[in-house]
Amino acid sequence: MKEFNVAENGGGSYRPLAILRWVMVVIFVSFGMQKFTLQSAQGIAQFITNSPFISWLSIFGLRGKAYVLGVAEFVIAALLAAGSFSPVLSAVGSFMGVVTFAITWSFFFTTPGVVTWSLSSDPMAWNLTGEFLFKDIVLLCVCAVLFLASLPRSAIRLRTG
């Protein structure tokens, strides 16, 4: 466990990753709080219903499935925050973030009407919902960078020194 890494304890170009951690904490807290509003619960219902990964959450009802996701986002935020002290928690929280954004990115493909695929001059056109989901690629990548940076040097050779 001692081999795992925490950006806040790093030096050089590794240390600025701490900024990414705290930005993701703020994002997950914000997203988590939103899930406790009726408007958000209604807004995410179409994504959950059509998802092959989390459609099972519908057993909790409209508000319940949003609450489950909100609690999960708070847990991820807490793990990422604790990860500034514990490299293992950093790895767990950032991995959970990767999974979260991989699932939300999948909505781009599983939610009807988000993307219109064609063989015309515009092979992929998305609506505002698609544009909203597109940002999750960046958030997924940030969590992936945090995850990889948390791993022991023996597990991954992305850093030097």
mmCIF file of C-alpha atoms in Angstrom:
data_model
loop_
_atom_site.group_PDB
_atom_site.id
_atom_site.type_symbol
_atom_site.label_atom_id
_atom_site.label_comp_id
_atom_site.label_asym_id
_atom_site.label_seq_id
_atom_site.Cartn_x
_atom_site.Cartn_y
_atom_site.Cartn_z
ATOM 1 C CA MET A 1 0.000 0.000 0.000
ATOM 2 C CA LYS A 2 2.923 2.286 0.633
ATOM 3 C CA GLU A 3 3.789 2.137 -3.074
ATOM 4 C CA PHE A 4 0.518 3.780 -4.083
ATOM 5 C CA ASN A 5 0.750 7.498 -4.842
ATOM 6 C CA VAL A 6 -1.040 10.692 -3.834
ATOM 7 C CA ALA A 7 -0.685 13.792 -6.017
ATOM 8 C CA GLU A 8 -0.557 16.081 -2.991
ATOM 9 C CA ASN A 9 2.645 14.337 -1.880
ATOM 10 C CA GLY A 10 4.232 14.408 -5.322
ATOM 11 C CA GLY A 11 6.553 16.878 -6.866
ATOM 12 C CA GLY A 12 7.195 18.467 -10.235
ATOM 13 C CA SER A 13 4.569 17.926 -12.903
ATOM 14 C CA TYR A 14 2.821 15.344 -10.717
ATOM 15 C CA ARG A 15 1.698 17.814 -8.038
ATOM 16 C CA PRO A 16 -0.807 19.777 -10.218
ATOM 17 C CA LEU A 17 -2.904 16.610 -10.409
ATOM 18 C CA ALA A 18 -4.105 17.608 -6.943
ATOM 19 C CA ILE A 19 -6.046 20.425 -8.640
ATOM 20 C CA LEU A 20 -7.835 17.873 -10.806
ATOM 21 C CA ARG A 21 -8.734 15.862 -7.710
ATOM 22 C CA TRP A 22 -10.371 18.823 -5.979
ATOM 23 C CA VAL A 23 -12.182 19.916 -9.136
ATOM 24 C CA MET A 24 -13.640 16.401 -9.387
ATOM 25 C CA VAL A 25 -14.653 16.519 -5.708
ATOM 26 C CA VAL A 26 -16.581 19.743 -6.378
ATOM 27 C CA ILE A 27 -18.148 18.273 -9.526
ATOM 28 C CA PHE A 28 -19.271 15.071 -7.771
ATOM 29 C CA VAL A 29 -20.699 17.007 -4.807
ATOM 30 C CA SER A 30 -22.553 19.310 -7.201
ATOM 31 C CA PHE A 31 -23.881 16.426 -9.303
ATOM 32 C CA GLY A 32 -24.836 14.536 -6.133
ATOM 33 C CA MET A 33 -26.798 17.486 -4.718
ATOM 34 C CA GLN A 34 -28.688 17.888 -7.985
ATOM 35 C CA LYS A 35 -29.933 14.299 -7.801
ATOM 36 C CA PHE A 36 -32.028 15.226 -4.778
ATOM 37 C CA THR A 37 -34.212 17.629 -6.779
ATOM 38 C CA LEU A 38 -37.362 16.611 -8.647
ATOM 39 C CA GLN A 39 -36.178 18.412 -11.777
ATOM 40 C CA SER A 40 -32.964 16.350 -11.900
ATOM 41 C CA ALA A 41 -34.811 13.104 -11.157
ATOM 42 C CA GLN A 42 -37.130 13.800 -14.079
ATOM 43 C CA GLY A 43 -34.227 14.824 -16.300
ATOM 44 C CA ILE A 44 -32.214 11.635 -15.815
ATOM 45 C CA ALA A 45 -35.170 9.234 -16.010
ATOM 46 C CA GLN A 46 -34.864 8.742 -19.775
ATOM 47 C CA PHE A 47 -31.181 7.880 -19.492
ATOM 48 C CA ILE A 48 -31.650 5.357 -16.705
ATOM 49 C CA THR A 49 -34.626 3.672 -18.334
ATOM 50 C CA ASN A 50 -32.695 3.085 -21.567
ATOM 51 C CA SER A 51 -29.378 2.088 -20.009
ATOM 52 C CA PRO A 52 -28.378 -1.563 -20.157
ATOM 53 C CA PHE A 53 -26.144 -0.916 -17.134
ATOM 54 C CA ILE A 54 -28.363 0.902 -14.632
ATOM 55 C CA SER A 55 -31.951 0.423 -15.816
ATOM 56 C CA TRP A 56 -32.396 -1.820 -12.771
ATOM 57 C CA LEU A 57 -32.411 1.356 -10.650
ATOM 58 C CA SER A 58 -35.981 1.917 -11.856
ATOM 59 C CA ILE A 59 -37.140 -0.449 -9.091
ATOM 60 C CA PHE A 60 -36.589 2.484 -6.707
ATOM 61 C CA GLY A 61 -39.034 4.751 -8.562
ATOM 62 C CA LEU A 62 -38.420 8.167 -10.087
ATOM 63 C CA ARG A 63 -36.983 9.870 -7.008
ATOM 64 C CA GLY A 64 -35.386 6.752 -5.532
ATOM 65 C CA LYS A 65 -33.150 6.039 -8.500
ATOM 66 C CA ALA A 66 -31.940 9.641 -8.462
ATOM 67 C CA TYR A 67 -31.264 9.383 -4.721
ATOM 68 C CA VAL A 68 -29.187 6.217 -5.225
ATOM 69 C CA LEU A 69 -27.092 7.973 -7.850
ATOM 70 C CA GLY A 70 -26.771 11.073 -5.670
ATOM 71 C CA VAL A 71 -25.510 9.029 -2.733
ATOM 72 C CA ALA A 72 -23.063 7.218 -5.033
ATOM 73 C CA GLU A 73 -21.747 10.578 -6.261
ATOM 74 C CA PHE A 74 -21.310 11.786 -2.668
ATOM 75 C CA VAL A 75 -19.394 8.587 -1.860
ATOM 76 C CA ILE A 76 -17.109 9.144 -4.854
ATOM 77 C CA ALA A 77 -16.529 12.752 -3.779
ATOM 78 C CA ALA A 78 -15.683 11.592 -0.245
ATOM 79 C CA LEU A 79 -13.299 8.919 -1.545
ATOM 80 C CA LEU A 80 -11.563 11.415 -3.816
ATOM 81 C CA ALA A 81 -11.233 13.913 -0.951
ATOM 82 C CA ALA A 82 -9.905 11.225 1.381
ATOM 83 C CA GLY A 83 -7.633 10.197 -1.465
ATOM 84 C CA SER A 84 -5.559 13.306 -0.861
ATOM 85 C CA PHE A 85 -4.348 11.467 2.270
ATOM 86 C CA SER A 86 -4.780 7.832 1.276
ATOM 87 C CA PRO A 87 -3.506 6.665 -2.102
ATOM 88 C CA VAL A 88 -5.686 3.542 -2.010
ATOM 89 C CA LEU A 89 -8.811 5.666 -1.490
ATOM 90 C CA SER A 90 -7.587 7.909 -4.296
ATOM 91 C CA ALA A 91 -7.394 4.902 -6.609
ATOM 92 C CA VAL A 92 -10.804 3.557 -5.518
ATOM 93 C CA GLY A 93 -12.563 6.930 -5.816
ATOM 94 C CA SER A 94 -11.041 7.776 -9.179
ATOM 95 C CA PHE A 95 -11.827 4.287 -10.524
ATOM 96 C CA MET A 96 -15.446 4.729 -9.407
ATOM 97 C CA GLY A 97 -15.411 8.067 -11.252
ATOM 98 C CA VAL A 98 -14.199 6.318 -14.409
ATOM 99 C CA VAL A 99 -17.044 3.800 -14.122
ATOM 100 C CA THR A 100 -19.569 6.594 -13.492
ATOM 101 C CA PHE A 101 -18.563 8.566 -16.562
ATOM 102 C CA ALA A 102 -18.240 5.466 -18.725
ATOM 103 C CA ILE A 103 -21.863 4.690 -17.864
ATOM 104 C CA THR A 104 -23.038 8.253 -18.490
ATOM 105 C CA TRP A 105 -21.081 8.349 -21.758
ATOM 106 C CA SER A 106 -22.920 5.175 -22.786
ATOM 107 C CA PHE A 107 -26.186 7.175 -22.611
ATOM 108 C CA PHE A 108 -24.959 8.889 -25.763
ATOM 109 C CA PHE A 109 -25.524 5.586 -27.554
ATOM 110 C CA THR A 110 -28.382 4.017 -25.570
ATOM 111 C CA THR A 111 -30.838 6.898 -25.200
ATOM 112 C CA PRO A 112 -33.120 7.186 -28.225
ATOM 113 C CA GLY A 113 -33.018 10.495 -30.063
ATOM 114 C CA VAL A 114 -29.751 11.767 -28.572
ATOM 115 C CA VAL A 115 -27.738 11.008 -31.699
ATOM 116 C CA THR A 116 -28.853 10.690 -35.286
ATOM 117 C CA TRP A 117 -26.491 8.491 -37.291
ATOM 118 C CA SER A 118 -26.584 8.740 -41.073
ATOM 119 C CA LEU A 119 -24.483 8.219 -44.157
ATOM 120 C CA SER A 120 -25.003 11.828 -45.239
ATOM 121 C CA SER A 121 -22.500 14.669 -45.074
ATOM 122 C CA ASP A 122 -23.205 14.913 -41.337
ATOM 123 C CA PRO A 123 -22.742 11.301 -40.189
ATOM 124 C CA MET A 124 -23.237 12.056 -36.502
ATOM 125 C CA ALA A 125 -25.542 14.803 -35.310
ATOM 126 C CA TRP A 126 -26.558 15.197 -31.700
ATOM 127 C CA ASN A 127 -29.121 17.342 -29.971
ATOM 128 C CA LEU A 128 -28.656 19.426 -26.802
ATOM 129 C CA THR A 129 -28.845 16.300 -24.669
ATOM 130 C CA GLY A 130 -26.022 14.796 -26.698
ATOM 131 C CA GLU A 131 -23.975 17.959 -26.295
ATOM 132 C CA PHE A 132 -24.601 17.798 -22.541
ATOM 133 C CA LEU A 133 -23.379 14.181 -22.406
ATOM 134 C CA PHE A 134 -20.340 14.856 -24.575
ATOM 135 C CA LYS A 135 -18.550 16.592 -21.682
ATOM 136 C CA ASP A 136 -18.434 13.287 -19.834
ATOM 137 C CA ILE A 137 -15.562 12.174 -22.071
ATOM 138 C CA VAL A 138 -13.369 14.836 -20.481
ATOM 139 C CA LEU A 139 -14.536 13.986 -16.957
ATOM 140 C CA LEU A 140 -13.909 10.288 -17.622
ATOM 141 C CA CYS A 141 -10.377 11.134 -18.779
ATOM 142 C CA VAL A 142 -9.697 13.262 -15.685
ATOM 143 C CA CYS A 143 -10.752 10.378 -13.442
ATOM 144 C CA ALA A 144 -8.619 7.977 -15.511
ATOM 145 C CA VAL A 145 -5.573 10.229 -15.083
ATOM 146 C CA LEU A 146 -6.191 10.404 -11.327
ATOM 147 C CA PHE A 147 -6.593 6.639 -11.180
ATOM 148 C CA LEU A 148 -3.393 5.946 -13.111
ATOM 149 C CA ALA A 149 -1.501 8.519 -11.049
ATOM 150 C CA SER A 150 -2.613 6.757 -7.846
ATOM 151 C CA LEU A 151 -1.304 3.349 -8.845
ATOM 152 C CA PRO A 152 2.037 2.001 -7.660
ATOM 153 C CA ARG A 153 4.923 2.792 -9.962
ATOM 154 C CA SER A 154 5.449 -0.924 -10.422
ATOM 155 C CA ALA A 155 1.911 -1.208 -11.873
ATOM 156 C CA ILE A 156 2.294 1.587 -14.409
ATOM 157 C CA ARG A 157 5.266 3.389 -15.846
ATOM 158 C CA LEU A 158 3.750 6.753 -16.833
ATOM 159 C CA ARG A 159 5.839 8.792 -14.385
ATOM 160 C CA THR A 160 9.570 9.107 -14.009
ATOM 161 C CA GLY A 161 11.530 9.517 -10.820
#
